[in-house]
mmCIF file of C-alpha atoms in Angstrom:
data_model
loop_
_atom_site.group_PDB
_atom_site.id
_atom_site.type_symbol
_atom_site.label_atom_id
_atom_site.label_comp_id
_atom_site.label_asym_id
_atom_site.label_seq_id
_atom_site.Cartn_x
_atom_site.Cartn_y
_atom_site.Cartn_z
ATOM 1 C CA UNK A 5 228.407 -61.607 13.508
ATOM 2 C CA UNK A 6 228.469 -65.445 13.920
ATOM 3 C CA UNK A 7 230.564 -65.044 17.006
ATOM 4 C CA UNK A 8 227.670 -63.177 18.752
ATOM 5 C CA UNK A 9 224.663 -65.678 17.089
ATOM 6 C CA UNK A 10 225.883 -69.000 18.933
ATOM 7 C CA UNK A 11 225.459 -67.685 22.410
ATOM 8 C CA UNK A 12 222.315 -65.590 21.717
ATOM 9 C CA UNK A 13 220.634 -67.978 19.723
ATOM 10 C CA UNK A 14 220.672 -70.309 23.199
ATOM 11 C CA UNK A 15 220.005 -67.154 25.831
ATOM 12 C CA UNK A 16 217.338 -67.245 27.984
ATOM 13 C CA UNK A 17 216.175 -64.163 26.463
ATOM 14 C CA UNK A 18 215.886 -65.412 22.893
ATOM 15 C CA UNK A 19 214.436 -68.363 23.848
ATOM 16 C CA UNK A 20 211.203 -66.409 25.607
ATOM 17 C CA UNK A 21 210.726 -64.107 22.618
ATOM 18 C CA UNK A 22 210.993 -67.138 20.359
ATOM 19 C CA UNK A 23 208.496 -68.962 22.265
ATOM 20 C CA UNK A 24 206.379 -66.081 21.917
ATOM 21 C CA UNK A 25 206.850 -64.884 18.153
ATOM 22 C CA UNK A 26 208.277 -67.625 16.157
ATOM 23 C CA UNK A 27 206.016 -68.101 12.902
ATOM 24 C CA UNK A 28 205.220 -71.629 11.994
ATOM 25 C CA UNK A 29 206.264 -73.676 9.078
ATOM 26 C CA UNK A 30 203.499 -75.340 7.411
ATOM 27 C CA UNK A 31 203.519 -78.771 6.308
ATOM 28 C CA UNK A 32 202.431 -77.927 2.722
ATOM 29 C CA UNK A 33 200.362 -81.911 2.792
ATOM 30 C CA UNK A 34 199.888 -81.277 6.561
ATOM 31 C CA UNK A 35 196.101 -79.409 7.941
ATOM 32 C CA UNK A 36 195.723 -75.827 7.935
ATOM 33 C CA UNK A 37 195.687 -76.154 11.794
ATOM 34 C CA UNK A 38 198.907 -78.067 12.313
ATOM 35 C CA UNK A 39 202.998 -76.587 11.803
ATOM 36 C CA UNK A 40 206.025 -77.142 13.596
ATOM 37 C CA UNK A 41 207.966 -74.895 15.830
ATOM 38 C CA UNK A 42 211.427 -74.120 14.612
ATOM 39 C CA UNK A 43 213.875 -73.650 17.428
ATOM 40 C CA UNK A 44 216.494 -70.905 17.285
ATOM 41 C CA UNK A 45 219.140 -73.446 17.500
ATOM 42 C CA UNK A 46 217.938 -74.812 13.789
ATOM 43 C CA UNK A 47 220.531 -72.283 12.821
ATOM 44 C CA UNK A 48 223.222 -72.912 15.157
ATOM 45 C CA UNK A 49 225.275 -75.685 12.352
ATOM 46 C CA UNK A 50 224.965 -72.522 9.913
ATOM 47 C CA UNK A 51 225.991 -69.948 12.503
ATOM 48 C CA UNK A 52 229.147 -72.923 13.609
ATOM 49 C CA UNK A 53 229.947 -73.622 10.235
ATOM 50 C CA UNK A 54 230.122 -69.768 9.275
ATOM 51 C CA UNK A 55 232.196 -68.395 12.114
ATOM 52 C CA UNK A 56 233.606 -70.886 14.576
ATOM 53 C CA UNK A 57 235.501 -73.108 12.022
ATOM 54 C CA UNK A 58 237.061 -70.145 10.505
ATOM 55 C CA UNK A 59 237.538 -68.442 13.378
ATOM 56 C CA UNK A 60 238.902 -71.690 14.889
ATOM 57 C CA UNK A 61 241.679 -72.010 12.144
ATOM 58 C CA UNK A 62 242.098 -68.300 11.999
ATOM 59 C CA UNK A 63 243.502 -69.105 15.613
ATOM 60 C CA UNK A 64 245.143 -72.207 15.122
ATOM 61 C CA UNK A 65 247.471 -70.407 12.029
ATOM 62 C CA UNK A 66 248.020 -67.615 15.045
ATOM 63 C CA UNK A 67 249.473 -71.026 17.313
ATOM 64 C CA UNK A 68 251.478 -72.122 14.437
ATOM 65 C CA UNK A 69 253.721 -68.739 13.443
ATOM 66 C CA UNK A 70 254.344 -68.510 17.454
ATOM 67 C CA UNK A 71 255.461 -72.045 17.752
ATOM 68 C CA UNK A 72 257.335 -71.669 14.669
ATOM 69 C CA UNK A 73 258.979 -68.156 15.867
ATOM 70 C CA UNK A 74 259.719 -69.834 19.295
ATOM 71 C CA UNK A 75 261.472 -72.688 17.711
ATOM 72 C CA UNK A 76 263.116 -70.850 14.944
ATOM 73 C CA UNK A 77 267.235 -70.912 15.189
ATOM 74 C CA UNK A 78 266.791 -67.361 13.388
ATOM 75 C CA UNK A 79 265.095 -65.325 15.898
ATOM 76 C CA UNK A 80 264.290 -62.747 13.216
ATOM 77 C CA UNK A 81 261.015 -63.700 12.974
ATOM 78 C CA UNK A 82 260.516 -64.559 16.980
ATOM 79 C CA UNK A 83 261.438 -60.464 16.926
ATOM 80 C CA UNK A 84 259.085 -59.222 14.768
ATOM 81 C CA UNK A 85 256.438 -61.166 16.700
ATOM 82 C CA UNK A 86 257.914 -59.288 19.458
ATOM 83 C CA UNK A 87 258.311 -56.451 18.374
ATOM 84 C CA UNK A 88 254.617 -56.048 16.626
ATOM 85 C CA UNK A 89 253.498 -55.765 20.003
ATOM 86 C CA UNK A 90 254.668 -52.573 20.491
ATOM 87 C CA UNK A 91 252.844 -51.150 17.487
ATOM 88 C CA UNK A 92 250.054 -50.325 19.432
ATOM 89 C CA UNK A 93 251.701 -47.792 21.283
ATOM 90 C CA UNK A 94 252.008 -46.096 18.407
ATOM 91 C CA UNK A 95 248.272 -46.240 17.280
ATOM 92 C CA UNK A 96 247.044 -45.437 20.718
ATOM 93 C CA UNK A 97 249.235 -44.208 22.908
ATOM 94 C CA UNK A 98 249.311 -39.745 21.355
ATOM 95 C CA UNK A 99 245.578 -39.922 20.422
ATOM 96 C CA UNK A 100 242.939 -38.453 22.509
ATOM 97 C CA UNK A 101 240.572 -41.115 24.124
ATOM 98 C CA UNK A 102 238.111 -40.452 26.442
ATOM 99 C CA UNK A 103 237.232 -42.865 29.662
ATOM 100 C CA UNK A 104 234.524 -45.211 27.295
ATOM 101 C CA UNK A 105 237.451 -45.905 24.542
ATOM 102 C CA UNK A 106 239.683 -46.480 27.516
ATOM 103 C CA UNK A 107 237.010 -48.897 28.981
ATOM 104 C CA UNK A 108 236.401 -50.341 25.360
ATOM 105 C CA UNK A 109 240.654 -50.845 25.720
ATOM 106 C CA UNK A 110 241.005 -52.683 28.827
ATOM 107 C CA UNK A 111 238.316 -55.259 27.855
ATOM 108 C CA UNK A 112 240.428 -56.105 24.875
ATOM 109 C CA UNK A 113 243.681 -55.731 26.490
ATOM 110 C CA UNK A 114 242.152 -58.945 29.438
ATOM 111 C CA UNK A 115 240.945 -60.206 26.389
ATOM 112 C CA UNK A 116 243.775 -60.388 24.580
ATOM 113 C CA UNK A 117 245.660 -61.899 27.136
ATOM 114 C CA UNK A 118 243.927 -64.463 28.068
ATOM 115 C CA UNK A 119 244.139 -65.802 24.057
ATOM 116 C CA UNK A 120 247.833 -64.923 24.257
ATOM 117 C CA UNK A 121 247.741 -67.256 27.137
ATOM 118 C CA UNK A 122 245.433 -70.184 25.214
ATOM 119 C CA UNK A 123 248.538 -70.089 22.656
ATOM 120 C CA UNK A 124 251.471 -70.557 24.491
ATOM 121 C CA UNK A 125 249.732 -73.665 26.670
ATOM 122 C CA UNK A 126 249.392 -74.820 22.953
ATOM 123 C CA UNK A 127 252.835 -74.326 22.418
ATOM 124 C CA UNK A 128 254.089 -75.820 25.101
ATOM 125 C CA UNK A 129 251.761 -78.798 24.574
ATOM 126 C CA UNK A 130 253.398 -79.357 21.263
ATOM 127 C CA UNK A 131 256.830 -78.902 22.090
ATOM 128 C CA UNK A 132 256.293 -81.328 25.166
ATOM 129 C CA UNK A 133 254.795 -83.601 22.673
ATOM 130 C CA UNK A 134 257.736 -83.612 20.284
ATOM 131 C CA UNK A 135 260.425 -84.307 23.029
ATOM 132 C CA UNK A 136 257.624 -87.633 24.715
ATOM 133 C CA UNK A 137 257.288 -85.105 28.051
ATOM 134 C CA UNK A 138 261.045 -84.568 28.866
ATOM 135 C CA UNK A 139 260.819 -82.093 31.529
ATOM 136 C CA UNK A 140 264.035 -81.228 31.018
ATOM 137 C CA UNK A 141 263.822 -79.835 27.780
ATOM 138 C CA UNK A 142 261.078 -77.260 29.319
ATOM 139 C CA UNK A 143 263.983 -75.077 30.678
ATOM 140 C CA UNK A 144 264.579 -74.042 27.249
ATOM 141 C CA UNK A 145 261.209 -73.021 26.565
ATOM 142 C CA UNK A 146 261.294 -70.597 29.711
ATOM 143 C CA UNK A 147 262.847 -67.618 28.378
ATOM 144 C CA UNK A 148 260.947 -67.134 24.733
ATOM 145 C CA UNK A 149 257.516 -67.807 26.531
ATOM 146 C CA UNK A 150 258.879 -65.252 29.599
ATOM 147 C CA UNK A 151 259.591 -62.720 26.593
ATOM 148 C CA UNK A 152 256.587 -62.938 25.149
ATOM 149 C CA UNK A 153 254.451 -62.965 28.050
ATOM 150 C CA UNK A 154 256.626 -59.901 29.442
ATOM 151 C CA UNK A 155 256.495 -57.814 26.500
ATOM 152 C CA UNK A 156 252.092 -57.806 26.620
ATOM 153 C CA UNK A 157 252.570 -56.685 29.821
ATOM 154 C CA UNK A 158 254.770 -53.849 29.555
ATOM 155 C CA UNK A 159 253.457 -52.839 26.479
ATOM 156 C CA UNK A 160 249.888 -52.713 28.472
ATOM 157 C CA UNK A 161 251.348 -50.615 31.169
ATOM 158 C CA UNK A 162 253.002 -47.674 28.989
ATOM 159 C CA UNK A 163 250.172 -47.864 26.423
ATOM 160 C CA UNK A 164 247.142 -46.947 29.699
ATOM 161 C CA UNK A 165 250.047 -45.021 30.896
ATOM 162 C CA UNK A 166 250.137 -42.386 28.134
ATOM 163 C CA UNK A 167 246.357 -42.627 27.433
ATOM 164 C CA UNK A 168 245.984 -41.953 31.203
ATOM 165 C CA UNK A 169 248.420 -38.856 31.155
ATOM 166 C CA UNK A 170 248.041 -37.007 28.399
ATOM 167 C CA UNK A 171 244.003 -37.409 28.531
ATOM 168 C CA UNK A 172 243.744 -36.227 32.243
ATOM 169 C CA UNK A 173 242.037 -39.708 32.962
ATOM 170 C CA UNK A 174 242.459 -40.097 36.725
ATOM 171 C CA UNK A 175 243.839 -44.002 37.748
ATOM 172 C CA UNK A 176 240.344 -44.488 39.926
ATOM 173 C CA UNK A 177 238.729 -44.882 36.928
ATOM 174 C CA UNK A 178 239.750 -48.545 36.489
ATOM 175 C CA UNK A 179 238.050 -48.574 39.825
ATOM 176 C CA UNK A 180 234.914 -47.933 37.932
ATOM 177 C CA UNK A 181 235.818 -50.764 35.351
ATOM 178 C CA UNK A 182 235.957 -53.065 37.396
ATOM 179 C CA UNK A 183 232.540 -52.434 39.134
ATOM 180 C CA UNK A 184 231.163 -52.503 35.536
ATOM 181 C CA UNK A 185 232.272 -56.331 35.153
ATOM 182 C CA UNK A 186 231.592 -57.312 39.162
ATOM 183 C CA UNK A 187 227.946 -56.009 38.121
ATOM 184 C CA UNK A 188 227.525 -58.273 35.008
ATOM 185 C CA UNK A 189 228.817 -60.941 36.965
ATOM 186 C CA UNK A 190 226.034 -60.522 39.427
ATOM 187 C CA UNK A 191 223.562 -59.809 36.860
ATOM 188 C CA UNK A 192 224.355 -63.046 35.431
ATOM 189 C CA UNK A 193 222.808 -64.765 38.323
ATOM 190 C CA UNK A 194 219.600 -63.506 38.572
ATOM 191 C CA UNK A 195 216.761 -65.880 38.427
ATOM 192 C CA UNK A 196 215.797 -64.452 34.857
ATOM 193 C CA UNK A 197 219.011 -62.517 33.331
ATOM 194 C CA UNK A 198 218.913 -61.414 30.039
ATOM 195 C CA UNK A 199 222.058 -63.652 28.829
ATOM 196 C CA UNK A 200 223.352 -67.305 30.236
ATOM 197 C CA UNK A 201 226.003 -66.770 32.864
ATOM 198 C CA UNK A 202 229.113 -65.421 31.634
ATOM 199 C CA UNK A 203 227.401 -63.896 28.415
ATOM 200 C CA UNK A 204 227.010 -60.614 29.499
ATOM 201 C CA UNK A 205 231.149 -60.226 30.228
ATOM 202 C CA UNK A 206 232.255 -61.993 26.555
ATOM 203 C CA UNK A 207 229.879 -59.176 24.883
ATOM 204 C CA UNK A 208 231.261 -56.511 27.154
ATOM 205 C CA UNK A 209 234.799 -57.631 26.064
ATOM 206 C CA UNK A 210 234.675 -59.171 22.481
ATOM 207 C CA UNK A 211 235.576 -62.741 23.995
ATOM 208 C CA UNK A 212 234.668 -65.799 21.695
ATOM 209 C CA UNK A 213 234.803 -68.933 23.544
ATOM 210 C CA UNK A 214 234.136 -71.456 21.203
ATOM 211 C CA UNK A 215 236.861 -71.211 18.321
ATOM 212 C CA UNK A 216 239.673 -71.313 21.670
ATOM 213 C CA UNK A 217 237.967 -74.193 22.901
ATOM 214 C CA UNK A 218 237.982 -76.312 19.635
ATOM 215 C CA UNK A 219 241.705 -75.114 19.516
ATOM 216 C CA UNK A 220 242.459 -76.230 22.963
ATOM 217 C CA UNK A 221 240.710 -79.681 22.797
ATOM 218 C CA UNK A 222 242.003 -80.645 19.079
ATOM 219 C CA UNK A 223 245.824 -79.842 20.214
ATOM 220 C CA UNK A 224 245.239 -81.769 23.998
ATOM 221 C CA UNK A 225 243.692 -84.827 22.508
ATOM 222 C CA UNK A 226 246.959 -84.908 19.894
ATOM 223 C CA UNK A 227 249.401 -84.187 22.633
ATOM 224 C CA UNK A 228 247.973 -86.636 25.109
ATOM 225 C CA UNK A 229 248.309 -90.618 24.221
ATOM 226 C CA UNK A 230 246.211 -92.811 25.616
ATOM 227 C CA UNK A 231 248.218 -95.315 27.995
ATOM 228 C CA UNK A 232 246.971 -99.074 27.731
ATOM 229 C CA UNK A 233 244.835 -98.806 31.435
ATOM 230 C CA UNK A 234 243.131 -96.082 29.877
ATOM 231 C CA UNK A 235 238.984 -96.983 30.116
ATOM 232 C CA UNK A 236 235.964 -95.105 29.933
ATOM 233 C CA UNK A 237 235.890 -94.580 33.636
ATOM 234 C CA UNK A 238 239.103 -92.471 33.957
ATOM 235 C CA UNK A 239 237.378 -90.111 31.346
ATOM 236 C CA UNK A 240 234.384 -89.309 33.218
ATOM 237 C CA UNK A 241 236.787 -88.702 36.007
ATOM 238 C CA UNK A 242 238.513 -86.694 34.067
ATOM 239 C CA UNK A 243 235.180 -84.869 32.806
ATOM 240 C CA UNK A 244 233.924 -84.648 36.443
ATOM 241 C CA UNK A 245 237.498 -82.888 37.617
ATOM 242 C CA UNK A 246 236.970 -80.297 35.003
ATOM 243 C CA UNK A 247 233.126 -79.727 35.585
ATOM 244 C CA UNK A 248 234.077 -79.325 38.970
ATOM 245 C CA UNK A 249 236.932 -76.841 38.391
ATOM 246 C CA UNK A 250 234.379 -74.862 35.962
ATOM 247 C CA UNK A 251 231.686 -74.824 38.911
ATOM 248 C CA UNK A 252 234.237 -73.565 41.516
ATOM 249 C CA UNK A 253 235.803 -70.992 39.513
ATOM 250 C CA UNK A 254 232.087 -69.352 38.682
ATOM 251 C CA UNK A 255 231.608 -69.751 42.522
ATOM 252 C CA UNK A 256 235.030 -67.589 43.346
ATOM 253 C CA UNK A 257 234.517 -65.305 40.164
ATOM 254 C CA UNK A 258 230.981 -64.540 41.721
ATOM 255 C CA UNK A 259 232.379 -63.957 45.253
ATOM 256 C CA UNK A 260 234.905 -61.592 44.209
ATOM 257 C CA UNK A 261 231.880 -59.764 42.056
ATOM 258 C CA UNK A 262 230.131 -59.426 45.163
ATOM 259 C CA UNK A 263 232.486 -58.420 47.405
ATOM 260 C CA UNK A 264 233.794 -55.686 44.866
ATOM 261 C CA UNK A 265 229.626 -54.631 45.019
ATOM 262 C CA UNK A 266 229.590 -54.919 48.343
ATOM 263 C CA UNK A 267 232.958 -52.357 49.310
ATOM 264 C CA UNK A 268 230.717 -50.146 46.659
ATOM 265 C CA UNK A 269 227.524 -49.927 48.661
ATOM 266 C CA UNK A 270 229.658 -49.667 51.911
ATOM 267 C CA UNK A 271 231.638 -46.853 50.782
ATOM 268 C CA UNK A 272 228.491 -45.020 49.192
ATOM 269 C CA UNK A 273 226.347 -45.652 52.627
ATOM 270 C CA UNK A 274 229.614 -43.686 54.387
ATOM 271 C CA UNK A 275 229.666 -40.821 52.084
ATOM 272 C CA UNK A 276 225.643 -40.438 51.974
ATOM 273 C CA UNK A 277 225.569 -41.114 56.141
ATOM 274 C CA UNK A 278 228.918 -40.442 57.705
ATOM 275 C CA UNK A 279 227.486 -41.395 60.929
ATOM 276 C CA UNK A 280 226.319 -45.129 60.024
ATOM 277 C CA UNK A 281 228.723 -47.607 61.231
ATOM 278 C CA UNK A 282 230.051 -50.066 58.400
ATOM 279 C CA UNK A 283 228.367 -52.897 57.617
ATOM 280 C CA UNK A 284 230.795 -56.236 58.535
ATOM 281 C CA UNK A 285 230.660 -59.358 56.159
ATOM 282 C CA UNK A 286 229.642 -60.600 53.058
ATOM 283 C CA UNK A 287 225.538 -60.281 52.356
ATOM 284 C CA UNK A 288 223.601 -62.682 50.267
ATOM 285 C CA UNK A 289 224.259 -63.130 46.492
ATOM 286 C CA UNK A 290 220.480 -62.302 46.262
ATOM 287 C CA UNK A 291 220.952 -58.474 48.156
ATOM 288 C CA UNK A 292 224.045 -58.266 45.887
ATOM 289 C CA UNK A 293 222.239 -58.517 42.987
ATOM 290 C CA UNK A 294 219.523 -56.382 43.977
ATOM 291 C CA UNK A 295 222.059 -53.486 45.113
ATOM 292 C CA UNK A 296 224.051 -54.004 41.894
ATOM 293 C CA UNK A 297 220.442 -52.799 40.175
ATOM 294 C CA UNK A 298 221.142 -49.618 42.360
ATOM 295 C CA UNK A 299 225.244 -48.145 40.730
ATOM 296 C CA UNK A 300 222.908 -44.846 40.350
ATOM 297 C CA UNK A 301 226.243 -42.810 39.379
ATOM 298 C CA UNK A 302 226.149 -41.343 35.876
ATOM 299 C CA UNK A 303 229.617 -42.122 35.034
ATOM 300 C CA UNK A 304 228.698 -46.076 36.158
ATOM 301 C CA UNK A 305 225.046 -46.121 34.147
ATOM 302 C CA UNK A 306 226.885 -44.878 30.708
ATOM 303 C CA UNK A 307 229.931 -47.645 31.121
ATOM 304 C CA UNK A 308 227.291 -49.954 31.777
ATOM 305 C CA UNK A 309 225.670 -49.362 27.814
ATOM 306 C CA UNK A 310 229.361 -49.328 26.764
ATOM 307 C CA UNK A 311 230.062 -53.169 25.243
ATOM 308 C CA UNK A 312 233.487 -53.878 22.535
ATOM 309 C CA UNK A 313 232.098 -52.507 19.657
ATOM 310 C CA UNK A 314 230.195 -50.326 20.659
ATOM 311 C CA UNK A 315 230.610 -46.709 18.890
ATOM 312 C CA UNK A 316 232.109 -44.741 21.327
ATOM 313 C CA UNK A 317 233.150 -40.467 19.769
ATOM 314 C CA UNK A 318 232.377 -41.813 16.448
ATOM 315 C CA UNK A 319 234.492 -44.586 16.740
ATOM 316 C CA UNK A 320 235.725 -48.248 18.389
ATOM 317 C CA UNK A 321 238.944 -48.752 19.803
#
């Protein structure tokens, strides 16, 4: 799809083999000898216009029927948004699922989150908007966005619940989920990964970037008025603060990746030598990368060919 084109189309990866294989486009009143190169990202407006604009309003009619059923005096229809959350427990929670649909689950459940989250900043952007920043009137947005927020949660937590029961799945499974993500993480960093950076997790959970980003930066630059000392300066402060954020929550995210590696190495150096003392503090991002090459357990080399869609007992959760 179009969602998957913009970031591959501008991976490392594509980039080599298209250095390598591209076929030229001859200049019909050029030489035989000359052509130019076309670069993949010749077809990134096509791939934009195809999928991120509709995607992008696609979301942005999602923002407007939850701002509309938060701000509705007839909470019928702030219900059924509600309450169509809990459909899922009846389309997943008595079928049989084995641990890759489960794993296929929770990367949509974060997923899904996360955009639930993107739409209720939006909402509270334009309700702030509406009422010039009055503070006060934020109290009353507390409880709808509490509901809302609560009922993903819960409806999480019984759905892995049942799937977990009746399926036999033991809980330390999520254990192995998480390993799965720490290692793309890592992987990310190498000095020539197959994907850019955070690539590898948006394919392992279906996350599209762009069409929340447009979302996001149409609705804050309608929300936000420019005061009269506003200047070009305060923007690229205001640019630098965010690039800055961005670089030190990659730095955290990739901590946390390798320490979750790390606990992994340490407990399988206990269980293969019981007599090797433990290993105290953090190694280098570079042995952490290597030893993320080495998760030599079956279960943890089939989760790792496991992405969102792919077919997993003849179907995709």
């Amino acid at each position: 799809g179009g969602g998957g084109a913009i970031p591959y189309l501008h991976s490392r990866s594509a980039r080599t083999r298209a250095a390598k294989h591209f076929t030229k486009c001859i200049d019909p009143d050029s030489s035989p000898g000359t052509g130019v190169f076309r670069s993949p990202s010749c077809t990134f407006e096509f791939s934009l216009d195809r999928s991120a604009l509709c995607h992008s309003t696609l979301v942005f009619f999602q923002a407007i029927t939850l701002n509309v059923a938060i701000n509705s005096h007839n909470q019928s229809l702030f219900t059924i948004v509600v309450s169509n959350q809990f459909v899922e427990l009846k389309g997943c929670a008595f079928k049989k699922f084995e641990k890759n649909n489960l794993f296929q689950m929770s990367c949509s459940d974060i997923r899904e989150r996360f955009h639930q989250f993107i739409l209720l900043l939006v909402v509270i952007l334009r309700n702030m908007t509406d009422v010039l920043w009055d503070f006060a009137h934020l109290h009353q947005l507390v409880f709808p966005l509490a509901i809302v927020c609560c009922s993903e949660v819960l409806v999480d937590w019984i759905k892995h619940a049942f799937i977990t029961k009746f399926n036999s799945i033991s809980p330390t499974v999520y254990k192995e989920y998480t390993l799965i993500l720490a290692r793309d993480v890592a992987d990310s960093r190498h000095h020539l990964p197959a994907a850019d950076h955070c690539d590898l997790v948006s394919r392992r959970m279906g996350f599209i970037p762009l069409p929340l980003a447009v979302l996001l930066i149409r609705v804050v630059c309608n929300s936000v008025t420019s005061p009269s000392y506003f200047s070009p300066a305060l923007l690229v402060i205001i640019f630098l603060c965010v690039l800055s954020f961005k670089i030190l929550l990659g730095i955290v995210l990739l901590g946390m990746s390798c320490s979750q590696l790390n606990f992994y190495q340490e407990d399988l150096s206990d269980i293969t030598s019981p007599l090797r003392p433990a290993r105290s503090g953090l190694p280098s991002t570079p042995f952490i990368a290597h030893q993320s090459n080495r998760l030599n357990n079956p279960s943890l080399q089939q989760l790792h060919t496991i992405d969102r869609y792919t077919m997993c007992s003849n179907r995709i959760v």
